[in-house]
Amino acid sequence: MQSPIHVTSEIGKLKTVMLHRPGHEIENVYPDILHRMLVDDIPYLPIAQEEHDYFAKTLKDQGIEVLYFAKLAAEALADDQVKDEFLEKMLAESGHAAGAVHDALKEYLLSMDTQAMVDKIIAGVRKDEIHTKSVSLAEMAEDADYPFFMDPMPNAYFTRDPQASIGDGITINHMTFKARQRESLFTEYIIKHNPRFANKGVHVWRDRYHDTRIEGGDELVLSDHVFAIGISQRTSADAIMDIARNLFKDSNYDTVVAIHIPHNHAMMHLDTVFTMINYDQFTVHPQILDGGKIDTYILHPGKDGEIEIQHRTDLQKVLEEVLDKPEIDLIPTGNGDPIVAPREQWNDGSNTLTIAPGEVVTYDRNYVSNDLLRKHGILVHEVRSSELSRGRGGPRCMSCPIVREDLKN
Ligand SMILES: NC(=[NH2+])NCCC[C@H](N)C(=O)O
């Protein structure tokens, strides 16, 4: 059976993608919680939505099927028993495993139709939306001024991160920060219960019930047997060993390239500094390369289920070797200028979404990087980015490929 998920490269013609249109969760962010919510500013929602619709239209105009995360989730929860089980888990992960608040939240959420319920969970539930007879001591003594019973999920529009398609399967991710961890519970239900995916042979390479952390922004499918991953603020080395073991055991993948990037918010994922845009072309933020060098590890299956690890530092050479290309073109974000490069990287100038070999979607504001891509022969579709970029993610972060065409060679 052909799996409904099929992604054997970063660049093969994109056929189906999953997005999330930003909703009310954005308006439930206020200055005191910005940092914890992992955003640096508050997008103006109506414009963010217009920009997001433009992004979706840009993809649709290229013949790409666009699926929406919240709709897939609601479809997955059509059965009452499944919905109940999901809600119990979601409430527990939101800090309400039992008790009066749990009961009131459950009643409130179940009073809505399923789509409204999903949208509400993503948006967050304020305390003043529900009435509870009694509250806990923690509620009274510790959290009295806090406005939410369920936190908003303002990063939900970065559908790249809670999960990642690899080959005919997916990783459902245990994300690093609490602000995002519940997002992948939706993914788990989508894969298990949405008729598009349920019982259709989707391999789960790694589920979300692990202590070690991994996020999709670090996961890059370089070819049908080479997988690259960031050792980053969001993805730990232990998780990489685990995923490598699973891929080597059950898939066509025989090479994992782990790239150690700086652990900071501006570069939280590998795809904020490095993306693949053609058979032999990549964007790279020049500041991660120290004279062309960066700590890189190549993992291969060894004897008796062991993993062999080679330490390397020349990224360009590593890519040439693992992709079997005579020469790799690394295109520097912001043309390598000491001011332009970090400025455009901050607004996701390195975060290109490749929709076909040599064809990408990027933010319009990164005009220096975009011009340079064109000079390197890349076809660039620019999308509007004033508000969306405030969440600190670009077109690759905002998209989760579900199906790509296989590459010809
Ligand atoms: N794939 C990505 N680079 N995603 C960016 C996610 C940004 C989001 N504010 C976060 O910190 O999680």
CSV table of C-alpha atoms and ligand atoms in Angstrom, one decimal:
chain,number,residue,atom,x,y,z
A,1,MET,CA,0.0,0.0,0.0
A,2,GLN,CA,1.3,3.5,-0.9
A,3,SER,CA,1.7,5.4,2.3
A,4,PRO,CA,-0.2,8.7,2.4
A,5,ILE,CA,3.1,10.3,3.5
A,6,HIS,CA,5.9,10.2,1.0
A,7,VAL,CA,8.9,12.6,1.3
A,8,THR,CA,12.2,11.4,0.0
A,9,SER,CA,13.9,14.7,-0.4
A,10,GLU,CA,13.8,18.4,0.5
A,11,ILE,CA,13.4,19.5,-3.0
A,12,GLY,CA,11.2,17.0,-5.0
A,13,LYS,CA,8.1,18.6,-6.5
A,14,LEU,CA,5.8,19.4,-3.6
A,15,LYS,CA,2.4,17.8,-4.0
A,16,THR,CA,0.7,18.0,-0.6
A,17,VAL,CA,1.6,20.2,2.3
A,18,MET,CA,0.1,20.8,5.8
A,19,LEU,CA,-0.3,24.4,7.1
A,20,HIS,CA,-2.1,26.1,10.0
A,21,ARG,CA,-3.8,29.5,9.4
A,22,PRO,CA,-3.0,31.6,12.5
A,23,GLY,CA,-6.0,32.2,14.6
A,24,HIS,CA,-7.1,33.7,17.9
A,25,GLU,CA,-4.1,32.1,19.7
A,26,ILE,CA,-2.0,35.0,18.3
A,27,GLU,CA,-4.2,37.5,20.2
A,28,ASN,CA,-3.9,35.6,23.4
A,29,VAL,CA,-0.2,36.6,23.6
A,30,TYR,CA,0.7,39.6,25.7
A,31,PRO,CA,4.0,41.1,26.7
A,32,ASP,CA,4.5,39.2,30.0
A,33,ILE,CA,4.4,35.8,28.3
A,34,LEU,CA,6.2,36.7,25.0
A,35,HIS,CA,9.4,35.1,26.0
A,36,ARG,CA,7.8,31.9,27.3
A,37,MET,CA,5.7,31.7,24.2
A,38,LEU,CA,8.9,31.7,22.1
A,39,VAL,CA,7.9,34.8,20.1
A,40,ASP,CA,9.4,38.2,20.0
A,41,ASP,CA,6.5,40.3,19.1
A,42,ILE,CA,2.7,40.1,18.6
A,43,PRO,CA,1.6,39.8,15.0
A,44,TYR,CA,-1.4,41.8,14.0
A,45,LEU,CA,-3.8,39.0,13.4
A,46,PRO,CA,-5.9,40.2,10.4
A,47,ILE,CA,-2.8,41.0,8.4
A,48,ALA,CA,-1.0,37.8,9.6
A,49,GLN,CA,-4.0,35.9,8.2
A,50,GLU,CA,-4.0,37.8,4.9
A,51,GLU,CA,-0.3,37.1,4.6
A,52,HIS,CA,-0.9,33.4,5.4
A,53,ASP,CA,-3.7,33.2,2.9
A,54,TYR,CA,-1.3,34.7,0.3
A,55,PHE,CA,1.3,32.0,1.2
A,56,ALA,CA,-1.3,29.3,0.8
A,57,LYS,CA,-2.5,30.7,-2.5
A,58,THR,CA,1.1,30.9,-3.8
A,59,LEU,CA,1.4,27.2,-3.1
A,60,LYS,CA,-2.1,26.3,-4.5
A,61,ASP,CA,-1.3,28.3,-7.7
A,62,GLN,CA,1.6,25.9,-8.2
A,63,GLY,CA,-0.8,23.0,-8.1
A,64,ILE,CA,0.1,22.0,-4.5
A,65,GLU,CA,-2.7,20.5,-2.3
A,66,VAL,CA,-2.9,22.4,1.0
A,67,LEU,CA,-4.2,20.6,4.0
A,68,TYR,CA,-5.0,22.5,7.3
A,69,PHE,CA,-3.7,21.1,10.6
A,70,ALA,CA,-6.8,22.1,12.6
A,71,LYS,CA,-9.2,20.6,10.1
A,72,LEU,CA,-7.3,17.3,9.9
A,73,ALA,CA,-7.4,17.3,13.7
A,74,ALA,CA,-11.1,17.9,13.9
A,75,GLU,CA,-11.7,15.1,11.3
A,76,ALA,CA,-9.6,12.8,13.4
A,77,LEU,CA,-11.7,13.4,16.5
A,78,ALA,CA,-15.1,12.7,14.8
A,79,ASP,CA,-15.7,9.6,16.9
A,80,ASP,CA,-16.9,10.5,20.4
A,81,GLN,CA,-14.8,7.9,22.2
A,82,VAL,CA,-11.6,9.1,20.4
A,83,LYS,CA,-12.5,12.7,21.1
A,84,ASP,CA,-13.0,11.9,24.8
A,85,GLU,CA,-9.7,10.1,25.0
A,86,PHE,CA,-7.9,13.0,23.2
A,87,LEU,CA,-9.5,15.6,25.5
A,88,GLU,CA,-8.4,13.7,28.6
A,89,LYS,CA,-4.8,13.7,27.4
A,90,MET,CA,-4.9,17.3,26.3
A,91,LEU,CA,-6.4,18.4,29.6
A,92,ALA,CA,-3.8,16.4,31.5
A,93,GLU,CA,-1.0,17.9,29.4
A,94,SER,CA,-2.5,21.3,30.0
A,95,GLY,CA,-2.1,20.8,33.8
A,96,HIS,CA,-5.7,19.6,34.6
A,97,ALA,CA,-5.6,15.8,34.9
A,98,ALA,CA,-8.6,15.8,37.3
A,99,GLY,CA,-10.6,18.1,39.6
A,100,ALA,CA,-13.1,20.9,39.3
A,101,VAL,CA,-11.3,22.8,36.6
A,102,HIS,CA,-10.8,19.7,34.6
A,103,ASP,CA,-14.5,18.9,34.7
A,104,ALA,CA,-15.5,22.5,33.9
A,105,LEU,CA,-13.1,22.7,31.0
A,106,LYS,CA,-14.2,19.4,29.6
A,107,GLU,CA,-17.8,20.3,29.8
A,108,TYR,CA,-17.1,23.7,28.1
A,109,LEU,CA,-15.0,22.1,25.3
A,110,LEU,CA,-17.5,19.3,24.7
A,111,SER,CA,-20.3,21.8,24.3
A,112,MET,CA,-18.7,23.0,21.0
A,113,ASP,CA,-18.7,21.3,17.7
A,114,THR,CA,-15.5,19.4,17.1
A,115,GLN,CA,-13.9,22.0,14.8
A,116,ALA,CA,-14.7,24.8,17.3
A,117,MET,CA,-13.3,22.7,20.1
A,118,VAL,CA,-10.0,22.2,18.2
A,119,ASP,CA,-9.7,25.9,17.4
A,120,LYS,CA,-10.5,26.8,21.0
A,121,ILE,CA,-7.8,24.5,22.4
A,122,ILE,CA,-5.2,26.0,20.0
A,123,ALA,CA,-6.4,29.5,20.9
A,124,GLY,CA,-6.3,28.9,24.6
A,125,VAL,CA,-9.0,29.0,27.3
A,126,ARG,CA,-9.1,32.0,29.6
A,127,LYS,CA,-10.2,31.6,33.2
A,128,ASP,CA,-13.1,34.0,32.8
A,129,GLU,CA,-14.6,31.8,30.1
A,130,ILE,CA,-15.7,29.1,32.4
A,131,HIS,CA,-17.3,28.9,35.9
A,132,THR,CA,-15.9,26.5,38.5
A,133,LYS,CA,-17.4,25.8,41.9
A,134,SER,CA,-14.1,25.2,43.6
A,135,VAL,CA,-10.5,25.8,42.7
A,136,SER,CA,-7.3,24.2,43.9
A,137,LEU,CA,-4.8,25.6,46.4
A,138,ALA,CA,-2.3,26.0,43.5
A,139,GLU,CA,-5.0,27.9,41.6
A,140,MET,CA,-5.7,30.2,44.6
A,141,ALA,CA,-2.2,30.6,46.0
A,142,GLU,CA,0.2,30.4,43.0
A,143,ASP,CA,-1.6,31.2,39.8
A,144,ALA,CA,-4.3,33.6,40.8
A,145,ASP,CA,-3.2,36.4,38.4
A,146,TYR,CA,-2.6,34.1,35.5
A,147,PRO,CA,-5.3,34.6,32.9
A,148,PHE,CA,-5.4,31.1,31.3
A,149,PHE,CA,-6.6,27.7,32.3
A,150,MET,CA,-5.3,26.4,29.0
A,151,ASP,CA,-2.4,28.3,27.4
A,152,PRO,CA,-2.6,29.5,23.8
A,153,MET,CA,-0.5,27.8,21.1
A,154,PRO,CA,0.8,30.8,19.1
A,155,ASN,CA,3.4,28.8,17.3
A,156,ALA,CA,0.9,26.4,15.8
A,157,TYR,CA,1.4,28.1,12.4
A,158,PHE,CA,4.9,26.7,12.3
A,159,THR,CA,3.6,23.3,11.3
A,160,ARG,CA,7.2,22.2,10.4
A,161,ASP,CA,8.1,21.5,14.0
A,162,PRO,CA,5.7,19.1,15.9
A,163,GLN,CA,6.3,16.4,13.3
A,164,ALA,CA,8.4,15.7,10.3
A,165,SER,CA,7.8,13.4,7.2
A,166,ILE,CA,10.7,11.1,6.3
A,167,GLY,CA,10.2,8.6,3.5
A,168,ASP,CA,6.9,6.9,4.1
A,169,GLY,CA,6.8,7.8,7.7
A,170,ILE,CA,6.8,10.5,10.3
A,171,THR,CA,8.4,11.5,13.5
A,172,ILE,CA,5.9,12.8,16.1
A,173,ASN,CA,8.0,15.0,18.2
A,174,HIS,CA,8.6,15.5,21.8
A,175,MET,CA,9.3,19.2,21.6
A,176,THR,CA,11.7,21.1,23.8
A,177,PHE,CA,9.6,23.8,25.5
A,178,LYS,CA,6.3,23.5,27.2
A,179,ALA,CA,4.9,26.3,25.1
A,180,ARG,CA,4.9,23.9,22.1
A,181,GLN,CA,4.7,20.3,23.5
A,182,ARG,CA,1.0,19.9,23.2
A,183,GLU,CA,1.0,20.6,19.5
A,184,SER,CA,2.2,17.1,18.6
A,185,LEU,CA,-0.7,15.5,20.5
A,186,PHE,CA,-2.9,16.7,17.6
A,187,THR,CA,-0.4,15.1,15.2
A,188,GLU,CA,-0.7,11.8,17.1
A,189,TYR,CA,-4.4,11.8,16.6
A,190,ILE,CA,-4.3,12.9,13.0
A,191,ILE,CA,-2.0,10.0,12.2
A,192,LYS,CA,-4.0,7.4,14.2
A,193,HIS,CA,-7.5,8.5,13.5
A,194,ASN,CA,-7.8,10.8,10.4
A,195,PRO,CA,-9.2,8.6,7.6
A,196,ARG,CA,-6.5,10.0,5.3
A,197,PHE,CA,-3.7,8.5,7.4
A,198,ALA,CA,-5.2,5.9,9.8
A,199,ASN,CA,-4.2,2.3,9.0
A,200,LYS,CA,-2.5,3.3,5.8
A,201,GLY,CA,1.0,2.1,6.6
A,202,VAL,CA,2.5,5.3,7.9
A,203,HIS,CA,5.6,4.4,9.9
A,204,VAL,CA,6.0,6.3,13.0
A,205,TRP,CA,9.8,6.5,13.2
A,206,ARG,CA,9.6,8.0,16.7
A,207,ASP,CA,6.6,8.9,18.8
A,208,ARG,CA,6.3,11.8,21.2
A,209,TYR,CA,6.7,9.7,24.4
A,210,HIS,CA,10.4,10.1,24.9
A,211,ASP,CA,12.4,12.3,27.2
A,212,THR,CA,14.9,13.3,24.6
A,213,ARG,CA,13.9,16.3,22.4
A,214,ILE,CA,13.5,16.7,18.6
A,215,GLU,CA,11.8,19.3,16.4
A,216,GLY,CA,11.0,19.2,12.7
A,217,GLY,CA,12.9,22.5,12.0
A,218,ASP,CA,16.0,20.4,12.6
A,219,GLU,CA,15.0,17.5,10.3
A,220,LEU,CA,16.1,17.8,6.7
A,221,VAL,CA,15.5,14.9,4.2
A,222,LEU,CA,18.4,15.4,1.9
A,223,SER,CA,17.7,12.3,-0.3
A,224,ASP,CA,16.1,8.9,-0.2
A,225,HIS,CA,18.8,7.6,2.0
A,226,VAL,CA,20.5,10.7,3.6
A,227,PHE,CA,18.9,12.5,6.5
A,228,ALA,CA,20.4,15.7,8.0
A,229,ILE,CA,19.6,17.0,11.5
A,230,GLY,CA,20.6,19.9,13.7
A,231,ILE,CA,22.1,19.4,17.1
A,232,SER,CA,20.5,22.5,18.4
A,233,GLN,CA,18.6,24.3,21.1
A,234,ARG,CA,15.6,22.1,20.2
A,235,THR,CA,17.1,18.7,19.2
A,236,SER,CA,19.4,16.7,21.4
A,237,ALA,CA,22.2,14.4,20.4
A,238,ASP,CA,20.4,11.5,22.3
A,239,ALA,CA,17.3,11.9,20.2
A,240,ILE,CA,19.4,11.9,17.0
A,241,MET,CA,21.0,8.5,18.0
A,242,ASP,CA,17.5,7.2,18.6
A,243,ILE,CA,16.1,8.3,15.3
A,244,ALA,CA,19.2,7.1,13.5
A,245,ARG,CA,18.8,3.6,15.0
A,246,ASN,CA,15.1,3.5,14.0
A,247,LEU,CA,15.8,4.7,10.5
A,248,PHE,CA,18.7,2.3,10.0
A,249,LYS,CA,16.6,-0.6,11.2
A,250,ASP,CA,13.4,-0.1,9.3
A,251,SER,CA,14.0,2.2,6.3
A,252,ASN,CA,16.1,2.9,3.3
A,253,TYR,CA,18.1,5.6,5.2
A,254,ASP,CA,21.7,4.6,5.8
A,255,THR,CA,23.3,8.1,6.5
A,256,VAL,CA,22.5,10.7,9.1
A,257,VAL,CA,24.4,14.0,9.0
A,258,ALA,CA,24.2,15.7,12.4
A,259,ILE,CA,25.2,19.4,12.3
A,260,HIS,CA,26.0,21.2,15.5
A,261,ILE,CA,24.6,24.7,15.3
A,262,PRO,CA,24.7,27.4,18.0
A,263,HIS,CA,22.1,27.0,20.7
A,264,ASN,CA,20.2,30.2,20.7
A,265,HIS,CA,16.8,31.6,19.9
A,266,ALA,CA,17.7,33.3,16.6
A,267,MET,CA,19.0,30.0,15.3
A,268,MET,CA,16.7,27.6,17.2
A,269,HIS,CA,16.6,25.1,14.3
A,270,LEU,CA,18.9,23.9,11.6
A,271,ASP,CA,16.4,25.3,9.0
A,272,THR,CA,16.9,28.8,10.3
A,273,VAL,CA,20.5,28.7,9.0
A,274,PHE,CA,20.6,26.0,6.4
A,275,THR,CA,18.2,24.7,3.7
A,276,MET,CA,18.4,22.7,0.6
A,277,ILE,CA,17.1,24.3,-2.6
A,278,ASN,CA,18.4,22.3,-5.5
A,279,TYR,CA,20.2,19.0,-6.2
A,280,ASP,CA,23.5,20.7,-5.4
A,281,GLN,CA,22.6,24.1,-3.9
A,282,PHE,CA,21.9,25.1,-0.3
A,283,THR,CA,21.3,28.4,1.6
A,284,VAL,CA,23.5,28.9,4.6
A,285,HIS,CA,23.9,31.6,7.2
A,286,PRO,CA,27.6,32.6,7.0
A,287,GLN,CA,27.9,33.1,10.7
A,288,ILE,CA,27.5,29.4,11.5
A,289,LEU,CA,30.6,28.7,9.5
A,290,ASP,CA,33.9,29.5,11.1
A,291,GLY,CA,36.2,29.8,8.0
A,292,GLY,CA,33.9,27.2,6.3
A,293,LYS,CA,34.0,24.9,9.3
A,294,ILE,CA,31.3,23.6,11.5
A,295,ASP,CA,31.2,20.5,13.7
A,296,THR,CA,29.4,17.8,11.7
A,297,TYR,CA,29.0,14.1,12.4
A,298,ILE,CA,28.2,11.4,9.9
A,299,LEU,CA,26.3,8.4,11.3
A,300,HIS,CA,26.2,5.1,9.5
A,301,PRO,CA,24.9,1.7,10.6
A,302,GLY,CA,27.7,-0.3,12.2
A,303,LYS,CA,28.0,-3.9,13.3
A,304,ASP,CA,25.3,-5.5,15.6
A,305,GLY,CA,23.0,-2.6,15.6
A,306,GLU,CA,25.8,-0.2,16.6
A,307,ILE,CA,26.2,3.2,15.0
A,308,GLU,CA,29.4,4.4,13.5
A,309,ILE,CA,30.2,8.1,14.0
A,310,GLN,CA,32.7,10.1,12.1
A,311,HIS,CA,33.5,13.7,13.2
A,312,ARG,CA,34.0,16.1,10.3
A,313,THR,CA,34.2,19.9,10.0
A,314,ASP,CA,34.0,20.8,6.3
A,315,LEU,CA,30.3,21.0,5.6
A,316,GLN,CA,30.7,21.5,1.9
A,317,LYS,CA,32.8,18.4,1.5
A,318,VAL,CA,30.5,16.4,3.7
A,319,LEU,CA,27.5,17.3,1.5
A,320,GLU,CA,29.5,16.6,-1.7
A,321,GLU,CA,30.4,13.2,-0.3
A,322,VAL,CA,27.0,12.1,1.1
A,323,LEU,CA,25.0,13.4,-1.9
A,324,ASP,CA,27.6,12.2,-4.4
A,325,LYS,CA,28.0,15.6,-6.1
A,326,PRO,CA,31.2,17.0,-7.6
A,327,GLU,CA,30.4,20.4,-6.2
A,328,ILE,CA,28.0,21.9,-3.8
A,329,ASP,CA,27.0,25.6,-4.1
A,330,LEU,CA,26.5,27.1,-0.6
A,331,ILE,CA,24.7,30.4,-1.0
A,332,PRO,CA,25.2,32.8,1.9
A,333,THR,CA,22.2,34.5,3.5
A,334,GLY,CA,22.4,38.3,3.0
A,335,ASN,CA,25.3,37.8,0.6
A,336,GLY,CA,27.5,37.3,3.6
A,337,ASP,CA,27.4,41.0,4.6
A,338,PRO,CA,28.1,41.5,8.3
A,339,ILE,CA,24.9,43.5,8.8
A,340,VAL,CA,22.6,42.2,6.1
A,341,ALA,CA,23.2,38.6,6.8
A,342,PRO,CA,22.2,38.5,10.5
A,343,ARG,CA,19.4,40.9,9.8
A,344,GLU,CA,17.9,38.8,7.1
A,345,GLN,CA,18.6,35.6,9.0
A,346,TRP,CA,16.7,37.0,11.9
A,347,ASN,CA,13.7,37.3,9.6
A,348,ASP,CA,14.2,33.9,8.2
A,349,GLY,CA,16.3,34.7,5.1
A,350,SER,CA,17.8,31.3,5.2
A,351,ASN,CA,14.5,29.6,5.7
A,352,THR,CA,13.4,28.8,2.2
A,353,LEU,CA,10.6,26.3,1.3
A,354,THR,CA,11.7,24.4,-1.8
A,355,ILE,CA,8.7,23.5,-3.9
A,356,ALA,CA,10.7,21.9,-6.8
A,357,PRO,CA,14.4,21.6,-7.6
A,358,GLY,CA,15.6,25.2,-7.9
A,359,GLU,CA,12.3,26.7,-7.1
A,360,VAL,CA,11.6,28.2,-3.7
A,361,VAL,CA,9.1,30.3,-1.6
A,362,THR,CA,10.7,33.0,0.5
A,363,TYR,CA,9.8,36.1,2.5
A,364,ASP,CA,9.8,39.3,0.4
A,365,ARG,CA,11.6,41.3,3.1
A,366,ASN,CA,14.8,39.4,2.6
A,367,TYR,CA,15.5,41.1,-0.7
A,368,VAL,CA,19.3,40.8,-0.6
A,369,SER,CA,19.1,37.0,-0.1
A,370,ASN,CA,16.4,36.7,-2.7
A,371,ASP,CA,18.4,38.6,-5.3
A,372,LEU,CA,21.4,36.4,-4.6
A,373,LEU,CA,19.3,33.3,-5.0
A,374,ARG,CA,18.1,34.5,-8.4
A,375,LYS,CA,21.7,35.2,-9.4
A,376,HIS,CA,22.4,31.6,-8.6
A,377,GLY,CA,19.6,30.5,-11.0
A,378,ILE,CA,16.9,29.9,-8.4
A,379,LEU,CA,13.3,30.7,-9.2
A,380,VAL,CA,12.0,32.6,-6.2
A,381,HIS,CA,8.3,33.1,-5.3
A,382,GLU,CA,8.2,35.9,-2.7
A,383,VAL,CA,5.4,36.0,-0.1
A,384,ARG,CA,4.4,38.9,2.2
A,385,SER,CA,6.0,38.8,5.6
A,386,SER,CA,5.5,41.9,7.8
A,387,GLU,CA,3.4,40.1,10.5
A,388,LEU,CA,4.1,36.4,10.0
A,389,SER,CA,7.9,37.0,10.5
A,390,ARG,CA,7.3,38.3,14.0
A,391,GLY,CA,6.7,34.7,15.2
A,392,ARG,CA,10.3,34.0,14.2
A,393,GLY,CA,9.8,31.5,11.4
A,394,GLY,CA,9.7,31.5,7.6
A,395,PRO,CA,8.1,29.6,4.7
A,396,ARG,CA,9.9,26.3,5.6
A,397,CYS,CA,8.8,26.6,9.3
A,398,MET,CA,5.2,27.3,8.2
A,399,SER,CA,4.9,24.2,6.1
A,400,CYS,CA,5.0,20.4,6.7
A,401,PRO,CA,5.4,18.5,3.4
A,402,ILE,CA,3.2,15.4,3.3
A,403,VAL,CA,3.9,14.3,-0.3
A,404,ARG,CA,6.7,15.2,-2.6
A,405,GLU,CA,7.5,13.6,-6.0
A,406,ASP,CA,10.6,11.4,-6.0
A,407,LEU,CA,13.7,12.9,-7.6
A,408,LYS,CA,14.5,11.5,-11.0
A,409,ASN,CA,18.2,10.7,-10.2
B,1,LIG,N1,11.2,25.4,11.8
B,1,LIG,C1,11.4,26.5,12.4
B,1,LIG,N2,12.5,27.2,12.3
B,1,LIG,N3,10.4,27.0,13.2
B,1,LIG,C2,10.4,28.2,13.8
B,1,LIG,C3,9.6,28.2,15.0
B,1,LIG,C4,9.5,29.5,15.7
B,1,LIG,C5,8.8,29.5,17.0
B,1,LIG,N4,8.6,30.8,17.6
B,1,LIG,C6,9.6,28.6,18.0
B,1,LIG,O1,10.4,29.2,18.7
B,1,LIG,O2,9.4,27.5,18.2
